[in-house]
mmCIF file of C-alpha atoms in Angstrom:
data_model
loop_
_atom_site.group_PDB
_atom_site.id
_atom_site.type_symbol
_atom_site.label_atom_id
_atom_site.label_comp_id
_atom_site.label_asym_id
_atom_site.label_seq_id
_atom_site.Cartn_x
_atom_site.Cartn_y
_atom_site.Cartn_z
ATOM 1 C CA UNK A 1358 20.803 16.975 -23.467
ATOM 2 C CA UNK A 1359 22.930 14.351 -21.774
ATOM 3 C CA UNK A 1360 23.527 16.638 -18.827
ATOM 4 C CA UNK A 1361 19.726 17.037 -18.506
ATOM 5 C CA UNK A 1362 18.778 13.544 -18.463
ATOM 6 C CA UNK A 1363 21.089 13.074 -15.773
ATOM 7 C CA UNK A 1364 20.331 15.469 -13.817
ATOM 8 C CA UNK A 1365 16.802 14.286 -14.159
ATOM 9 C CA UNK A 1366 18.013 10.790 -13.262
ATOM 10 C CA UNK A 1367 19.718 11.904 -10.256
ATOM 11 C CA UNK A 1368 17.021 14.186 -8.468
ATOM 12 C CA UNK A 1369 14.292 11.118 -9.422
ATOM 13 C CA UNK A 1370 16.720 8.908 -6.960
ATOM 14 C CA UNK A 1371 17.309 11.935 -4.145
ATOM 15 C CA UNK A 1372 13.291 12.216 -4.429
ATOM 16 C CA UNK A 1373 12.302 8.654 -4.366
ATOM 17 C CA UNK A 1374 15.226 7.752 -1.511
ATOM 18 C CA UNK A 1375 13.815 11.092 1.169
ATOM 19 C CA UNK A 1376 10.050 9.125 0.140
ATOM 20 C CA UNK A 1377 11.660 6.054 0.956
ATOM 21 C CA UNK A 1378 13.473 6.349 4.108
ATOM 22 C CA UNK A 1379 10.696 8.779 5.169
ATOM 23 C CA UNK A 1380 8.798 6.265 4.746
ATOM 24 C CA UNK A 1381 10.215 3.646 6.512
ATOM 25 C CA UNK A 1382 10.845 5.744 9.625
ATOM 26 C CA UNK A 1383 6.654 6.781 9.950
ATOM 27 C CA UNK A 1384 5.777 3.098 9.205
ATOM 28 C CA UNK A 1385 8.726 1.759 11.230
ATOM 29 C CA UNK A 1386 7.492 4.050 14.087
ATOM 30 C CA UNK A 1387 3.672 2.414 14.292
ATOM 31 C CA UNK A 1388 5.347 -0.845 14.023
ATOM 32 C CA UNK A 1389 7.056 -0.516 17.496
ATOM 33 C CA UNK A 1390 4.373 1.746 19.372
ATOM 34 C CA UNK A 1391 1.832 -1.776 18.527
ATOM 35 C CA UNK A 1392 4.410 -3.790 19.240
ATOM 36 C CA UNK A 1393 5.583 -1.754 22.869
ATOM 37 C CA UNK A 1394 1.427 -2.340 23.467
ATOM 38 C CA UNK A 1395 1.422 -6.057 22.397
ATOM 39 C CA UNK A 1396 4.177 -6.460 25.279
ATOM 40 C CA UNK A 1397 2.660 -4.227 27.583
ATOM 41 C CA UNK A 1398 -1.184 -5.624 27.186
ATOM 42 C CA UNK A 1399 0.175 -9.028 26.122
ATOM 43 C CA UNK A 1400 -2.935 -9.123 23.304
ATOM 44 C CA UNK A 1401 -3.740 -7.062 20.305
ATOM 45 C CA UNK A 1402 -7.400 -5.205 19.479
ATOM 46 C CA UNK A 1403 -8.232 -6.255 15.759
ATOM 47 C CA UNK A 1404 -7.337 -2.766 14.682
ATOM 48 C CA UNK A 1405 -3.692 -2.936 15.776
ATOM 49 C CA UNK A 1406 -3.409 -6.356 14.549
ATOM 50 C CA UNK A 1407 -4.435 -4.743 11.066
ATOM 51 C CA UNK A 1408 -2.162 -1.514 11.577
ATOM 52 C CA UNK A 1409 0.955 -3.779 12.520
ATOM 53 C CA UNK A 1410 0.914 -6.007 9.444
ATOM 54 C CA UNK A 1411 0.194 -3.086 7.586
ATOM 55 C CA UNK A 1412 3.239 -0.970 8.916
ATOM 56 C CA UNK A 1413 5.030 -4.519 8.079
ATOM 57 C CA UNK A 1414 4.345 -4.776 4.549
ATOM 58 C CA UNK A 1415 4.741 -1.119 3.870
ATOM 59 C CA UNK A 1416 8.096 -1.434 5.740
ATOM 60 C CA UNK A 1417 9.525 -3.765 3.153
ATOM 61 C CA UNK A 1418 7.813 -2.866 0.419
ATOM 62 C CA UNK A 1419 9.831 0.884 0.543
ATOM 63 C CA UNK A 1420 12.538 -1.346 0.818
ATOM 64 C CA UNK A 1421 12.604 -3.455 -1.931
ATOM 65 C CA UNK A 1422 11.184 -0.534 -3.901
ATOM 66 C CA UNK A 1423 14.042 1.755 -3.022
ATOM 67 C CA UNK A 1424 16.719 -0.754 -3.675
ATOM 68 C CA UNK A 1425 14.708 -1.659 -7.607
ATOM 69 C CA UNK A 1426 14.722 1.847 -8.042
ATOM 70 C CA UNK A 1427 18.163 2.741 -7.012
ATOM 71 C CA UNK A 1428 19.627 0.085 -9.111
ATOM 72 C CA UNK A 1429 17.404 0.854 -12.315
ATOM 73 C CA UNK A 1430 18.549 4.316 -12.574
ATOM 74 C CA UNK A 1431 22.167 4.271 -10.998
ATOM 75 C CA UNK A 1432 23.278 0.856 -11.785
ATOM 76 C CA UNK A 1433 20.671 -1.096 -14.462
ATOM 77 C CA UNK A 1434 23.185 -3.398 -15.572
ATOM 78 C CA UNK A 1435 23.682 -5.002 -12.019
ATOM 79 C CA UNK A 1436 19.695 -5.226 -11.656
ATOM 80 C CA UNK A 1437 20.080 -7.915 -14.379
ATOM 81 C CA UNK A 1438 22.403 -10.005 -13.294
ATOM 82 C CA UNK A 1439 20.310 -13.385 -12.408
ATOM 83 C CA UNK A 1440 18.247 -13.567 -10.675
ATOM 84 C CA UNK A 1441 18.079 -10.502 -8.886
ATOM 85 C CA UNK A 1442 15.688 -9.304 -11.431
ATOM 86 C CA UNK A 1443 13.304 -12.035 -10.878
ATOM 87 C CA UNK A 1444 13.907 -11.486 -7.086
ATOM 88 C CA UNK A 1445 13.260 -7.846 -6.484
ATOM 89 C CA UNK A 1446 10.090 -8.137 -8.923
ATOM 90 C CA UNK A 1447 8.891 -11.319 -7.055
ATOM 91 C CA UNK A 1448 9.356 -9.156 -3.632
ATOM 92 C CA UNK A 1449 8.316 -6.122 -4.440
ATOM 93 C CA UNK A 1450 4.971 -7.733 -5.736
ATOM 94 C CA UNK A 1451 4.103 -9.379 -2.848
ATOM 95 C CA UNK A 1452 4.738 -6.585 -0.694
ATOM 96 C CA UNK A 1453 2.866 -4.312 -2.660
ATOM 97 C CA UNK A 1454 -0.558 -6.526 -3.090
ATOM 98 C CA UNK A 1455 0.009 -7.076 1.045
ATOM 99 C CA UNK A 1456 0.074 -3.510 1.274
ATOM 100 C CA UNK A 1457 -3.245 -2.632 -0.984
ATOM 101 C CA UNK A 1458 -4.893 -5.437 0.438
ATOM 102 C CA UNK A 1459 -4.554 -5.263 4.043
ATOM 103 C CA UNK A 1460 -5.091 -1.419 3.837
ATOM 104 C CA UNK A 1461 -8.588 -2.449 1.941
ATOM 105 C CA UNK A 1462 -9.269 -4.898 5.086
ATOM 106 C CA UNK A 1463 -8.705 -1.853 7.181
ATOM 107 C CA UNK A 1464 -11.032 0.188 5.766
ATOM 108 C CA UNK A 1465 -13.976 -2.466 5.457
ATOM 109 C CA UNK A 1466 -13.149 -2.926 9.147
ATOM 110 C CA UNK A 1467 -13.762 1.047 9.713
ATOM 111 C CA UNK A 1468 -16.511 0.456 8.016
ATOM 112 C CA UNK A 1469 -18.017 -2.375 9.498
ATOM 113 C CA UNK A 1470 -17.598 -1.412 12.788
ATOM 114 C CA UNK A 1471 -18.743 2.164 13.079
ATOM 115 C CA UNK A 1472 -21.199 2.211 10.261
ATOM 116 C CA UNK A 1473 -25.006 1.596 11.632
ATOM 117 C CA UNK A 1474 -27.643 -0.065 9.423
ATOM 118 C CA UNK A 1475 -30.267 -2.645 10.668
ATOM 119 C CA UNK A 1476 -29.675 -4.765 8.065
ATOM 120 C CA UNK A 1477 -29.392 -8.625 9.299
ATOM 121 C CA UNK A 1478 -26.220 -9.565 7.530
ATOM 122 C CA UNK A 1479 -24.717 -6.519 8.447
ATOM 123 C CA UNK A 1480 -25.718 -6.998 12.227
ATOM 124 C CA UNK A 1481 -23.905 -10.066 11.956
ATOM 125 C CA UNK A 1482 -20.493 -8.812 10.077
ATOM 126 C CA UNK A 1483 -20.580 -6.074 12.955
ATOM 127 C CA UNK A 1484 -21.005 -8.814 15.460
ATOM 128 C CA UNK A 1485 -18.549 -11.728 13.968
ATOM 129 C CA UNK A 1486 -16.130 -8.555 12.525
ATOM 130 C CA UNK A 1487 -13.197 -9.327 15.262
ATOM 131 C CA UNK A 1488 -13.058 -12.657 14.685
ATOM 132 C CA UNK A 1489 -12.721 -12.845 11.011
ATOM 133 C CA UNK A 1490 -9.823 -9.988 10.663
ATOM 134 C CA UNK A 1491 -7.377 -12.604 11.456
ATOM 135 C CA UNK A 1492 -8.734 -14.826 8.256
ATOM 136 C CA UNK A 1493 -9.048 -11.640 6.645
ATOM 137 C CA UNK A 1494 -5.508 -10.590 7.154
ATOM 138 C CA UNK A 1495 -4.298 -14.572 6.585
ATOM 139 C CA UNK A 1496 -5.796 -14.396 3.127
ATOM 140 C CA UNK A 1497 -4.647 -11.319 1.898
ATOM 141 C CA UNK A 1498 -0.930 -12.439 2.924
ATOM 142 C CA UNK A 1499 -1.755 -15.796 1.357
ATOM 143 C CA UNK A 1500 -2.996 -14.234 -2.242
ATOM 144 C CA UNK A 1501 -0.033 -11.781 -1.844
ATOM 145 C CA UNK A 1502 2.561 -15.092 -1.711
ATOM 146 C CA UNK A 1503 0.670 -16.533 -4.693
ATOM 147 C CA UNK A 1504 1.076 -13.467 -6.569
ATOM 148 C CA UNK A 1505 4.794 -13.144 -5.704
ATOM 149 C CA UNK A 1506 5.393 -16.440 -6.531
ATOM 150 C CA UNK A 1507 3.496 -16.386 -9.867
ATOM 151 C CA UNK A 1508 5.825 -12.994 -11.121
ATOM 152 C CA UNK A 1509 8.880 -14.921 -9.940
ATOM 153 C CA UNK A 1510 7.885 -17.960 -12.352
ATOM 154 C CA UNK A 1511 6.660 -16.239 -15.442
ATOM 155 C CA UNK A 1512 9.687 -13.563 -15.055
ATOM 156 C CA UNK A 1513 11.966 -16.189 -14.530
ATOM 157 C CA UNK A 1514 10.781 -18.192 -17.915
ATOM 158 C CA UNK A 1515 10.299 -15.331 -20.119
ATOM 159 C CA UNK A 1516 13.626 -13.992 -19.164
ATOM 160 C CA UNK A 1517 15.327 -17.125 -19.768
ATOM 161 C CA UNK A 1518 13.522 -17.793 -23.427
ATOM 162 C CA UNK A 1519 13.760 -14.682 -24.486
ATOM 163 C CA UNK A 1520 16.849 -12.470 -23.020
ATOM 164 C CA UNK A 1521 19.904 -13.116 -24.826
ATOM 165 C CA UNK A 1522 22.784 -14.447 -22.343
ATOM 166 C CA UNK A 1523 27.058 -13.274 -22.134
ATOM 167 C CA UNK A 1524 29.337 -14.199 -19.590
ATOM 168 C CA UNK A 1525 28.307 -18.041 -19.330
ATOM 169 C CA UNK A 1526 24.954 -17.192 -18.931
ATOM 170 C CA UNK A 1527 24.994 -14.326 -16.382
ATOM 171 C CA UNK A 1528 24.390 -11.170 -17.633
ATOM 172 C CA UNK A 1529 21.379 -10.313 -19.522
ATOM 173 C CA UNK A 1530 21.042 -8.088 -21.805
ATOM 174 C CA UNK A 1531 17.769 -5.311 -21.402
ATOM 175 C CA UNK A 1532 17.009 -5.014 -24.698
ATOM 176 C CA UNK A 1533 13.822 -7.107 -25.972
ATOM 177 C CA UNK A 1534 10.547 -7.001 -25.736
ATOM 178 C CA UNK A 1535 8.742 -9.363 -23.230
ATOM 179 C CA UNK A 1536 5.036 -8.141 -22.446
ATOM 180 C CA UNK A 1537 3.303 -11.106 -24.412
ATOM 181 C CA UNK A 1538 4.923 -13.573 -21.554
ATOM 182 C CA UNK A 1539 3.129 -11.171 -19.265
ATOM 183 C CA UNK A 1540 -0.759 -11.446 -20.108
ATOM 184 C CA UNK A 1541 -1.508 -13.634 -16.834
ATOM 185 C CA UNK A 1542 0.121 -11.119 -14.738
ATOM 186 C CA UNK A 1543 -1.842 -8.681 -15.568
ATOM 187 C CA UNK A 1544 -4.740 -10.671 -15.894
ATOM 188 C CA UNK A 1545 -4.483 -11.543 -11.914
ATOM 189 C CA UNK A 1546 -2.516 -8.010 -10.681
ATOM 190 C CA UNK A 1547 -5.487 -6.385 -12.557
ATOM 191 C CA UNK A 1548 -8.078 -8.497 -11.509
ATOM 192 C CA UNK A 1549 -6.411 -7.190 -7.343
ATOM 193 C CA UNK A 1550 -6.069 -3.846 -8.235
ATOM 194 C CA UNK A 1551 -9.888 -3.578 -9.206
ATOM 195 C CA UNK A 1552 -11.259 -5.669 -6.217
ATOM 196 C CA UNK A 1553 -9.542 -3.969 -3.698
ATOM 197 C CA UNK A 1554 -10.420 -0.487 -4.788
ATOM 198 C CA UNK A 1555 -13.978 -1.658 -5.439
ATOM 199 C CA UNK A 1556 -13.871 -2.942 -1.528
ATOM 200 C CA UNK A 1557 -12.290 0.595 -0.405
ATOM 201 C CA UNK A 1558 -14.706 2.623 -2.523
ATOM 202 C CA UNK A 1559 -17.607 0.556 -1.290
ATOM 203 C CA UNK A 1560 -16.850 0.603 2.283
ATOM 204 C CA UNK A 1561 -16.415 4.521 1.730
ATOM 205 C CA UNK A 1562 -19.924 5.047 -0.140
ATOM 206 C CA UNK A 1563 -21.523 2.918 3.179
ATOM 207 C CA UNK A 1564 -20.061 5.026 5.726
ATOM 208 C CA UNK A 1565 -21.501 8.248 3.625
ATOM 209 C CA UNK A 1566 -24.647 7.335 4.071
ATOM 210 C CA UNK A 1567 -24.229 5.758 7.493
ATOM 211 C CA UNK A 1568 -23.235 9.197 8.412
ATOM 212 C CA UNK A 1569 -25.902 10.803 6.320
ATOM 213 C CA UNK A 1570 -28.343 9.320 7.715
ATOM 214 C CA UNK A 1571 -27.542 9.634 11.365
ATOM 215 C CA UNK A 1572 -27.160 13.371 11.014
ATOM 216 C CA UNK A 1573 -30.868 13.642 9.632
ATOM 217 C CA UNK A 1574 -31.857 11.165 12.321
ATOM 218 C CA UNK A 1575 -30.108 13.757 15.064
ATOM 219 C CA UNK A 1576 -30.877 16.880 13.995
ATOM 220 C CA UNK A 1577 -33.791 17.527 16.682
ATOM 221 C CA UNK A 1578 -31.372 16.280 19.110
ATOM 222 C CA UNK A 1579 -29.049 18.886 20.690
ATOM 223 C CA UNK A 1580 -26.823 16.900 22.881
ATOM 224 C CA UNK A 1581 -23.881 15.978 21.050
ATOM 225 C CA UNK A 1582 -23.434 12.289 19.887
ATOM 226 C CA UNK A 1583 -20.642 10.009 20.471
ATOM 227 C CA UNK A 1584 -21.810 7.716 17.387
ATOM 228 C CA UNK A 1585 -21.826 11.224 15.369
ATOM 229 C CA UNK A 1586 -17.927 12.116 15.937
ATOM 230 C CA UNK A 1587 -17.100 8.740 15.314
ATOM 231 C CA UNK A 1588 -18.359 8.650 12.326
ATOM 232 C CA UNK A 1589 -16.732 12.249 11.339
ATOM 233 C CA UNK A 1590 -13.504 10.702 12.381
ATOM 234 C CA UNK A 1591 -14.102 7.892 10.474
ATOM 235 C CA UNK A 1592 -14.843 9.652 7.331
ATOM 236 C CA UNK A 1593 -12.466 11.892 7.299
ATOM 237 C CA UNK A 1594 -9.783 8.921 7.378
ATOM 238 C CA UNK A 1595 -11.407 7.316 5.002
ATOM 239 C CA UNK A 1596 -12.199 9.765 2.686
ATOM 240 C CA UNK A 1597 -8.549 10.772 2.413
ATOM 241 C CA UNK A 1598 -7.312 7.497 2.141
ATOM 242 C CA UNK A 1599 -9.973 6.836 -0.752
ATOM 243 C CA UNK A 1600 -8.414 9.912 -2.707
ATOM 244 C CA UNK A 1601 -5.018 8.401 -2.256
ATOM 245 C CA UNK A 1602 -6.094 5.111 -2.991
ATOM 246 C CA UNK A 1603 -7.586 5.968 -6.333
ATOM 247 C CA UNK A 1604 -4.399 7.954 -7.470
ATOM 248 C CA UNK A 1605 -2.683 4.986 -6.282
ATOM 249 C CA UNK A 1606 -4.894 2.644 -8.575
ATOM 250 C CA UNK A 1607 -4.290 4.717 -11.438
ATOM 251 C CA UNK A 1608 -0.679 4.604 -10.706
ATOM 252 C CA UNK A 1609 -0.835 0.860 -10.471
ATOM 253 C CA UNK A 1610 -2.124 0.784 -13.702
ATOM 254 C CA UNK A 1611 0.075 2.798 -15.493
ATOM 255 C CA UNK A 1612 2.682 0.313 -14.124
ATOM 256 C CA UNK A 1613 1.122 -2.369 -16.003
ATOM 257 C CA UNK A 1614 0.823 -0.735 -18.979
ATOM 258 C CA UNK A 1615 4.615 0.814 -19.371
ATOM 259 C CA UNK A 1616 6.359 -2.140 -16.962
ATOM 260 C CA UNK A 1617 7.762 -2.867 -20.871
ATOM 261 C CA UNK A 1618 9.489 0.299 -20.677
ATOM 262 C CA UNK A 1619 12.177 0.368 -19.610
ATOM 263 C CA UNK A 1620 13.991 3.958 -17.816
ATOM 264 C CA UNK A 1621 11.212 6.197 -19.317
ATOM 265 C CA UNK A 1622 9.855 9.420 -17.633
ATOM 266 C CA UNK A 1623 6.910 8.070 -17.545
ATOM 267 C CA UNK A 1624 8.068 4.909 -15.231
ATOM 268 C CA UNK A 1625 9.994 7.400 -13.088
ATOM 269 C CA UNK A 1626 7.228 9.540 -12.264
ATOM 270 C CA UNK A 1627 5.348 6.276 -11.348
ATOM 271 C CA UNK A 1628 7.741 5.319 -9.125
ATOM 272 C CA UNK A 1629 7.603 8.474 -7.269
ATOM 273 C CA UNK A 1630 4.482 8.641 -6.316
ATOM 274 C CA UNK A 1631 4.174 4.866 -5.321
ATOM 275 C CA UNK A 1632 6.590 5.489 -2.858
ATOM 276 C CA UNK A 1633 5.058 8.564 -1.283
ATOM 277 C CA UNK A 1634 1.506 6.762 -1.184
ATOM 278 C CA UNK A 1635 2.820 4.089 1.717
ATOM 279 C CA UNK A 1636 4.173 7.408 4.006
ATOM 280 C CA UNK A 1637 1.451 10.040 3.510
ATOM 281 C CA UNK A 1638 -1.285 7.494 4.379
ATOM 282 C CA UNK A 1639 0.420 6.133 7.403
ATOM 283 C CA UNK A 1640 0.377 9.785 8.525
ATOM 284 C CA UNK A 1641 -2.740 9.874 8.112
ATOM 285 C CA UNK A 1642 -3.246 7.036 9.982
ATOM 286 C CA UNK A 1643 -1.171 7.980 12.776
ATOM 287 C CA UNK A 1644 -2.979 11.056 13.306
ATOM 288 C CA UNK A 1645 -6.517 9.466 13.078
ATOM 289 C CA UNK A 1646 -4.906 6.802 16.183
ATOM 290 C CA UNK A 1647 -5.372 8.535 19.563
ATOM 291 C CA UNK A 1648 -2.636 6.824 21.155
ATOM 292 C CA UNK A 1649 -0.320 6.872 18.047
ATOM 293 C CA UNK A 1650 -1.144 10.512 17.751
ATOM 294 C CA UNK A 1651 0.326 11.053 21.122
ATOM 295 C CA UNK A 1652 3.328 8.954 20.682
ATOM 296 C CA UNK A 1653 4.047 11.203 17.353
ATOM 297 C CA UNK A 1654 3.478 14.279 18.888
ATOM 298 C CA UNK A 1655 5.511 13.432 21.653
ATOM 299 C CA UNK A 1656 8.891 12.769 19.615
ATOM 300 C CA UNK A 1657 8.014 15.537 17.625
ATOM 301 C CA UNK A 1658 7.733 17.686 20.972
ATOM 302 C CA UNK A 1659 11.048 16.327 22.251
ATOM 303 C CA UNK A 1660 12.781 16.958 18.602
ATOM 304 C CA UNK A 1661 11.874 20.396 19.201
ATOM 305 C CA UNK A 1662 13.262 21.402 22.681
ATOM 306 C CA UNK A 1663 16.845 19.369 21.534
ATOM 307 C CA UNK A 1664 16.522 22.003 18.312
ATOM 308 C CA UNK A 1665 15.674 24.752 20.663
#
């Protein structure tokens, strides 16, 4: 039984650190093929400006998520030493609401701009779209740091009311139960999860019938249509990431509901996939991004003929 349980342990770490560092390396990679093209064109389309924080925050968020998981499974005891607890949770929060909410900007964006309706408020958002991604992507960092800051300070206080300290006041001990100190953290992380997947799924139901509707309004046309494999493209992007991002927002929300729990299964399993989410849709991504596409499949090319 023992055996079992560790050997469990030990291929959830192997699993979630090939995720991780994966990971890192695919989001690591768009990072410097925006920035190489920030240098070269000294300026940044709204797109890449979306793509590079998102890289960013996914980045750091595999980070901070490798290192929390890491220590929860191989060493737990130095997780709670103080206040790295309070620390990594604080992090890893922000991070992760940067992460959902940036990639929800980028799909409104998608949206927004390749979408057609005739609509006048929509005319407008099409026209004004460049110039508020830049607010858009301010705010989302902004409610991220608010959200990081609030888990610090309710961690922090719950911890220290109701953890029992040894060694002056050092160590504490894993053992209690703190979810009532919790209720405003899941109160607001709930209220993000929700919002942002009600923004991705929206955006996703508007292309649909963007797309819908300008295949009925082309089918007497036989020249093929720009607008048309755009909004393929599009879709298919989106549509992907929209499966993801719902398995990822039931994920989230069986965080909230076991983060009490303490080296169960359960939390393992979540843990997994969260990890893998960040990677597989930056692939995605990647290949949906001409010039990132060509970037990839240019290392990729090269890896080969060294193998070779």
């Amino acid at each position: 039984e023992q055996f079992n349980v560790t050997s469990y342990y030990v291929t959830s770490v192997a699993i979630i650190t090939f995720e991780a560092f994966a990971g890192m390396w695919i989001n690591a990679f768009i990072v410097s093929v925006i920035c190489m093209s920030w240098v070269k064109k000294k300026t940044l389309n709204s797109n890449e400006k979306i793509l590079l924080l998102l890289g960013c925050s996914r980045f750091g968020f595999l980070c901070i998520s490798w290192v929390y998981s890491f220590l929860a499974i191989i060493y737990p005891n130095y997780l709670y030493v103080h206040p790295t607890l309070t620390l990594v949770s604080s992090i890893q929060s922000l991070l992760n609401y940067s992460n959902i909410w940036v990639s929800a900007v980028l799909c409104v964006f998608y949206c927004i701009k390749i979408a057609n309706f005739r609509n006048s408020f929509f005319i407008y958002l099409k026209v004004k779209i460049d110039k508020m991604v830049p607010w858009l992507l301010l705010g989302s960092v902004l409610f991220s740091l608010v959200i990081g800051i609030t888990v610090y300070d309710v961690t922090d206080k719950a911890l220290c009311k109701k953890l029992n300290f040894t060694c002056q006041g050092c160590i504490w001990k894993a053992s209690i139960r703190i979810e009532e100190h919790f209720l405003t953290i899941f109160f607001i992380t709930g209220f993000g999860f929700v919002t942002s997947f009600m923004a991705v799924t929206f955006s996703t139901l508007l292309l649909l019938f963007s797309l819908w509707r300008h295949k009925r309004n082309m089918r007497t046309n036989s020249m093929k249509d720009l607008s048309m494999d755009a909004h393929i493209k599009a879709m298919k992007c989106i549509l992907s990431f929209l499966v993801m991002y719902s398995m990822n927002f039931v994920f989230l929300t069986l965080t909230l509901i076991y983060s009490s729990r303490r080296q169960n299964y359960v939390n393992l399993l979540i843990s997994i996939f969260l990890c893998a989410f960040p990677g597989f849709h930056s692939v995605i991504l990647i290949f949906s991004n001409p010039k990132l596409e060509k970037k990839m499949l240019g290392i990729l090319s090269c890896m080969n003929c060294k193998v070779c």
